[in-house]
Short mmCIF file of C-alpha atoms and ligand atoms in Angstrom, two decimals:
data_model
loop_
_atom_site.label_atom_id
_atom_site.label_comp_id
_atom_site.label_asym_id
_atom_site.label_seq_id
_atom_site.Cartn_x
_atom_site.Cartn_y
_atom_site.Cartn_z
CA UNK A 1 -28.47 -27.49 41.79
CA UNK A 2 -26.41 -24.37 41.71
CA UNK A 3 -24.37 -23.98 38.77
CA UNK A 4 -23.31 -20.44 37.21
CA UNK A 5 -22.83 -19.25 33.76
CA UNK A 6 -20.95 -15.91 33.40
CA UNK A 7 -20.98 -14.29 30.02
CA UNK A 8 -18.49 -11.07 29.77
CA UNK A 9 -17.66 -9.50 26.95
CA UNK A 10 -17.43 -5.68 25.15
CA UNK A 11 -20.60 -4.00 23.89
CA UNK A 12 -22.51 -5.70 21.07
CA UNK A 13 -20.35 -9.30 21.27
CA UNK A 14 -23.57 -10.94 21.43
CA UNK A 15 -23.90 -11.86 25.28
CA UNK A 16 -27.16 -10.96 25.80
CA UNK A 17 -28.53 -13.52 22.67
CA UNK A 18 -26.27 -16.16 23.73
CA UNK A 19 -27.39 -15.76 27.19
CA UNK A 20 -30.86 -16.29 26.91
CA UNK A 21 -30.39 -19.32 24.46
CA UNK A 22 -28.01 -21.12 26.82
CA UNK A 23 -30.28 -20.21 29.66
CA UNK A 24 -33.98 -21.77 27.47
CA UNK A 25 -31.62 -24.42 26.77
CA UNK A 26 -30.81 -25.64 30.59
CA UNK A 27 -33.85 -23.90 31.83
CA UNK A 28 -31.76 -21.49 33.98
CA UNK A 29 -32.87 -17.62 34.83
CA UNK A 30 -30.80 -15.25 32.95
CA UNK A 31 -30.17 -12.13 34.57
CA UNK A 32 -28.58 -8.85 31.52
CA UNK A 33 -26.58 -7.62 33.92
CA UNK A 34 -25.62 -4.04 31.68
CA UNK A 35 -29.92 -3.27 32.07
CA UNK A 36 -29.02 -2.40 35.41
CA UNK A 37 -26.19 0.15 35.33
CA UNK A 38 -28.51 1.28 31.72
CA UNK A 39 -31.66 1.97 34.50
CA UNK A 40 -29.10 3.33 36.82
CA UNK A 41 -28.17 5.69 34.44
CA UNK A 42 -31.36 6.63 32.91
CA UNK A 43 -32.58 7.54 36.14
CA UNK A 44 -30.52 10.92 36.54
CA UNK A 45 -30.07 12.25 40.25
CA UNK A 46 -27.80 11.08 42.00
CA UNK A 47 -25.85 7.57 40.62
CA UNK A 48 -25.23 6.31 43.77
CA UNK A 49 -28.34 6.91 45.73
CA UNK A 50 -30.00 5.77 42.06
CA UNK A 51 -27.95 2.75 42.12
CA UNK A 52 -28.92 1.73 46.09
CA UNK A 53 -33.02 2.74 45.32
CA UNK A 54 -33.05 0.66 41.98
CA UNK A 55 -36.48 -1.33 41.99
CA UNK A 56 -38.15 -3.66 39.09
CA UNK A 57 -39.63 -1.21 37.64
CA UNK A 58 -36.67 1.14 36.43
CA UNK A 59 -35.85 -2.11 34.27
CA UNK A 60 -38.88 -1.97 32.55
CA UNK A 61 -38.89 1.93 31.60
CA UNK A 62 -38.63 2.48 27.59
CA UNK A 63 -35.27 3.71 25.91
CA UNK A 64 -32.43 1.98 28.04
CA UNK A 65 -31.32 -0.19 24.89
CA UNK A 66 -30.53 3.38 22.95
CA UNK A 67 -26.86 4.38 22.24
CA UNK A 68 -27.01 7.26 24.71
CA UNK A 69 -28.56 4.99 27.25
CA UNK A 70 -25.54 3.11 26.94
CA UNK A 71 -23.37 5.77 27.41
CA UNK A 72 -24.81 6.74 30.60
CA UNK A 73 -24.33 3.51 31.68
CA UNK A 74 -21.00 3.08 31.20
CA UNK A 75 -20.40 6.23 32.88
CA UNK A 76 -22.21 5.41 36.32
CA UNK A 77 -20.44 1.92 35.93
CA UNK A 78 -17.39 3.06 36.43
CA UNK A 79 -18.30 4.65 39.84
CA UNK A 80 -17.09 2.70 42.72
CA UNK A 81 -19.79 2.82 44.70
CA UNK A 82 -22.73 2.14 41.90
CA UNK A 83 -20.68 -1.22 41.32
CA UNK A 84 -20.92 -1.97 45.33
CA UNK A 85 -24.58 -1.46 45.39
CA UNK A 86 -25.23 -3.85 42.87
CA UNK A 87 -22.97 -6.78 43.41
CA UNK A 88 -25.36 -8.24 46.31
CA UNK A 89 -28.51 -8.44 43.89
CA UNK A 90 -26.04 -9.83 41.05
CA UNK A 91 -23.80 -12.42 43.53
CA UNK A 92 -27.43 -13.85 44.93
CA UNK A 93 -29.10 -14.23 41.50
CA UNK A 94 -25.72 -15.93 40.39
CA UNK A 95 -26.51 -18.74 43.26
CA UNK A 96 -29.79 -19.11 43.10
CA UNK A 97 -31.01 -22.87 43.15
CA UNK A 98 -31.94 -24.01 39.78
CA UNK A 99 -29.06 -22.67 37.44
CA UNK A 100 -28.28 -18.82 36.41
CA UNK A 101 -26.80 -17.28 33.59
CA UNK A 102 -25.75 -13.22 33.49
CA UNK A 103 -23.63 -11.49 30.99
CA UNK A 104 -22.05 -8.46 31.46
CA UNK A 105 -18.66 -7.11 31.71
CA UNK A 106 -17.43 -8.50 35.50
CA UNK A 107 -19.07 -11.36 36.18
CA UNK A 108 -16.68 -14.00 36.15
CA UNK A 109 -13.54 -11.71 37.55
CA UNK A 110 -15.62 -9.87 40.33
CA UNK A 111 -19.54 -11.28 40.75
CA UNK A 112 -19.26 -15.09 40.28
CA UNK A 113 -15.39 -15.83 40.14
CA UNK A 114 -16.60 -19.64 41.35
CA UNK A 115 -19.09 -19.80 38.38
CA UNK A 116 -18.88 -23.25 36.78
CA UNK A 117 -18.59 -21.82 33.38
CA UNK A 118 -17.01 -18.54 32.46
CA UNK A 119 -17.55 -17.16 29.00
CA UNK A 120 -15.35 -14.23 27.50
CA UNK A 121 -18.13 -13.62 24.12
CA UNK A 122 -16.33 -10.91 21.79
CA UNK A 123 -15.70 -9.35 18.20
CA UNK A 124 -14.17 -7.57 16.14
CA UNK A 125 -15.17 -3.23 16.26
CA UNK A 126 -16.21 -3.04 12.87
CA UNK A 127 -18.29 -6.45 13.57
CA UNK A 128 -19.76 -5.64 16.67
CA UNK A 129 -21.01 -1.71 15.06
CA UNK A 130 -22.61 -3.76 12.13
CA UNK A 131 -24.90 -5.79 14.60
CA UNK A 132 -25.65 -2.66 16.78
CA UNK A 133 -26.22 -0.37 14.14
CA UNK A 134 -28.70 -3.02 12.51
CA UNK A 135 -30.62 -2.98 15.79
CA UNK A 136 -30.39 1.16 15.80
CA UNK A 137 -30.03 2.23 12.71
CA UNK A 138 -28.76 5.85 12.29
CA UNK A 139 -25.12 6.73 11.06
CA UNK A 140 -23.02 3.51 11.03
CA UNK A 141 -19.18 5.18 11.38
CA UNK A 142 -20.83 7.21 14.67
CA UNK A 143 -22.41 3.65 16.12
CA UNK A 144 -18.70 2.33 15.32
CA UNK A 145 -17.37 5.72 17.62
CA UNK A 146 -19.33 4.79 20.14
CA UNK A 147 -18.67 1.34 20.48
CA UNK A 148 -14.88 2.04 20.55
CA UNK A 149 -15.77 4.93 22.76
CA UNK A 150 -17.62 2.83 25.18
CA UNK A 151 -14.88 -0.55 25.07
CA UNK A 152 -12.13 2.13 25.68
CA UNK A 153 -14.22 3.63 29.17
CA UNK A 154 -14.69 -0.42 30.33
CA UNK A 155 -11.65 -1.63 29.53
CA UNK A 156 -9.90 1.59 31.26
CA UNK A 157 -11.64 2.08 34.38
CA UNK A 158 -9.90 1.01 37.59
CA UNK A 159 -12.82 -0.64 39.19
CA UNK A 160 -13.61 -4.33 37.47
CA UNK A 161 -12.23 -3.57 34.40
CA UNK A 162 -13.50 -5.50 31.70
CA UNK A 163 -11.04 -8.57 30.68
CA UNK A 164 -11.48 -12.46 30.38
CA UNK A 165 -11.80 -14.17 34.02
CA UNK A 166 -8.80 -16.47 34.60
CA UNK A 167 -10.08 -19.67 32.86
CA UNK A 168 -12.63 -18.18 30.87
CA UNK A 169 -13.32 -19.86 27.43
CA UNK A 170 -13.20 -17.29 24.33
CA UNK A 171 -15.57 -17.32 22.20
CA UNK A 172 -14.49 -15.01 18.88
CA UNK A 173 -18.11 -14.05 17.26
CA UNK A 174 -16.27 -12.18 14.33
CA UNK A 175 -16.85 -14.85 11.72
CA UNK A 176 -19.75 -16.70 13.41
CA UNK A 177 -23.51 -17.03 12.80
CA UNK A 178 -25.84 -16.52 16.50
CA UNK A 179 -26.56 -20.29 15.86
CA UNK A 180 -22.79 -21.19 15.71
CA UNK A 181 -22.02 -19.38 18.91
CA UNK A 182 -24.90 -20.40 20.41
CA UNK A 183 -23.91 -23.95 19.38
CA UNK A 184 -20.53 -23.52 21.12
CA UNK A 185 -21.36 -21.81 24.19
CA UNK A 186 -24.07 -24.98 24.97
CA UNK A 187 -21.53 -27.33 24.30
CA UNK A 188 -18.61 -25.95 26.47
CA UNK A 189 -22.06 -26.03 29.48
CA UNK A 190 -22.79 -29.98 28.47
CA UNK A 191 -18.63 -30.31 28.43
CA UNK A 192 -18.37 -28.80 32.03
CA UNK A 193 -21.97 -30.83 33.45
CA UNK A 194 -20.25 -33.92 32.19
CA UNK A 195 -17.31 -33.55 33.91
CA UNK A 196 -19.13 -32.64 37.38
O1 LIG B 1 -25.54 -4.53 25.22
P1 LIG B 1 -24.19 -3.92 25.38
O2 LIG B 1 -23.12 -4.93 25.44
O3 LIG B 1 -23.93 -2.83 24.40
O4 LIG B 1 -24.19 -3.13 26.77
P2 LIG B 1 -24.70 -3.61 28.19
O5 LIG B 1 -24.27 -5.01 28.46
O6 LIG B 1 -26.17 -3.32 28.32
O7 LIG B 1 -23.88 -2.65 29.19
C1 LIG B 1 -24.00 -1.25 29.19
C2 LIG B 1 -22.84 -0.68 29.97
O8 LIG B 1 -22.99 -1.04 31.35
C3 LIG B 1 -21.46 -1.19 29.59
O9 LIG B 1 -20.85 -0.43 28.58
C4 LIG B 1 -20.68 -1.15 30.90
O10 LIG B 1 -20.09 0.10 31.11
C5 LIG B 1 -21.73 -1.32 31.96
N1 LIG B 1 -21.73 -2.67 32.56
C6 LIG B 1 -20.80 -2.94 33.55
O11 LIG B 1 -19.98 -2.11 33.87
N2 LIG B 1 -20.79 -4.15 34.18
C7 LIG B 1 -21.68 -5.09 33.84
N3 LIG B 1 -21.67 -6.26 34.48
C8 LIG B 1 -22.61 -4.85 32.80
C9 LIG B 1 -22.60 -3.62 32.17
#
């Protein structure tokens, strides 16, 4: 069975939790689509040549879920030709037999526009700061600057700008429990499978 579930959203909506619930759930792989343009970015050099050379193992190095790791990422990400080299791996994994969920920020508008279920996960700023900053503690107002810092570079950039796929469903996490949008994201899958 090949069926797709592409989770976009802004930084710290709570994609990557809801994606690996809804994938346990349906026993699907999950693929974190943002660890690869955070390794891609972590590894210095050259972005591009980083970006075409990325193995297994620059996923697994330590520090890519820090703030400035994030930066970095959204900085190679908006390179053209980062985004090329890694739409192959991404477009493969999203057809793999068996079920797949990624999140990220262009899966259902550039990777997976086909995908069976399309997911737009977001939140408010100040909600989406709270969460992040309770993962990396520090100085809450500068984990705030950076989030709007970092929305402002993905939503801005000409290539795959984040925004909601046509059709996507969206899912506001502002006033919601992880169990209430996990709750909803399973049930718009089980909605979809139904009407297959
Ligand atoms: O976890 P969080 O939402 O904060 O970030 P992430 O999903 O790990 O993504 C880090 C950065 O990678 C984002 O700010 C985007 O600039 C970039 N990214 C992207 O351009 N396209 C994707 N499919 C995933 C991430």
């Amino acid at each position: 069975m090949i069926f797709t579930v592409a989770i976009d959203g802004p930084a710290a909506a709570g994609k990557g939790t809801i994606g690996r619930a809804v994938a346990a759930r349906f026993g699907f792989a999950h693929l974190d689509t943002g660890l690869l343009y955070r390794a891609v970015g972590a590894k210095g050099g050259d972005p591009v040549a980083a970006a075409e050379g990325l193995a297994t193992a620059d996923l697994e190095r330590d520090g890519l879920r820090t703030l400035a790791a994030g930066q970095a990422a959204s900085r190679v990400a908006a390179i053209p030709q980062v985004r090329a080299a890694l739409v192959e791996f991404q477009r493969r994994f999203a057809r793999r037999e068996g079920g797949a969920v990624l999140d990220g920020r262009d899966i259902g508008t550039v990777i997976c526009p086909e995908a069976e279920v399309k997911l737009y996960v977001t939140a408010s700023a100040e909600v989406r700061a709270h969460r992040r900053w309770l993962e990396v503690g520090g100085d809450e107002s500068a984990v705030l600057a950076e989030v709007h810092e970092r929305d402002a570079r993905d939503m801005g950039r000409a290539d795959a700008p984040l925004r909601a796929a046509e059709g996507a469903v969206v899912l506001d996490t502002s006033a919601m429990g992880i169990e209430e949008a996990v709750g909803r994201a399973i049930a718009v899958v089980l909605e979809r499978m139904e009407g297959r």
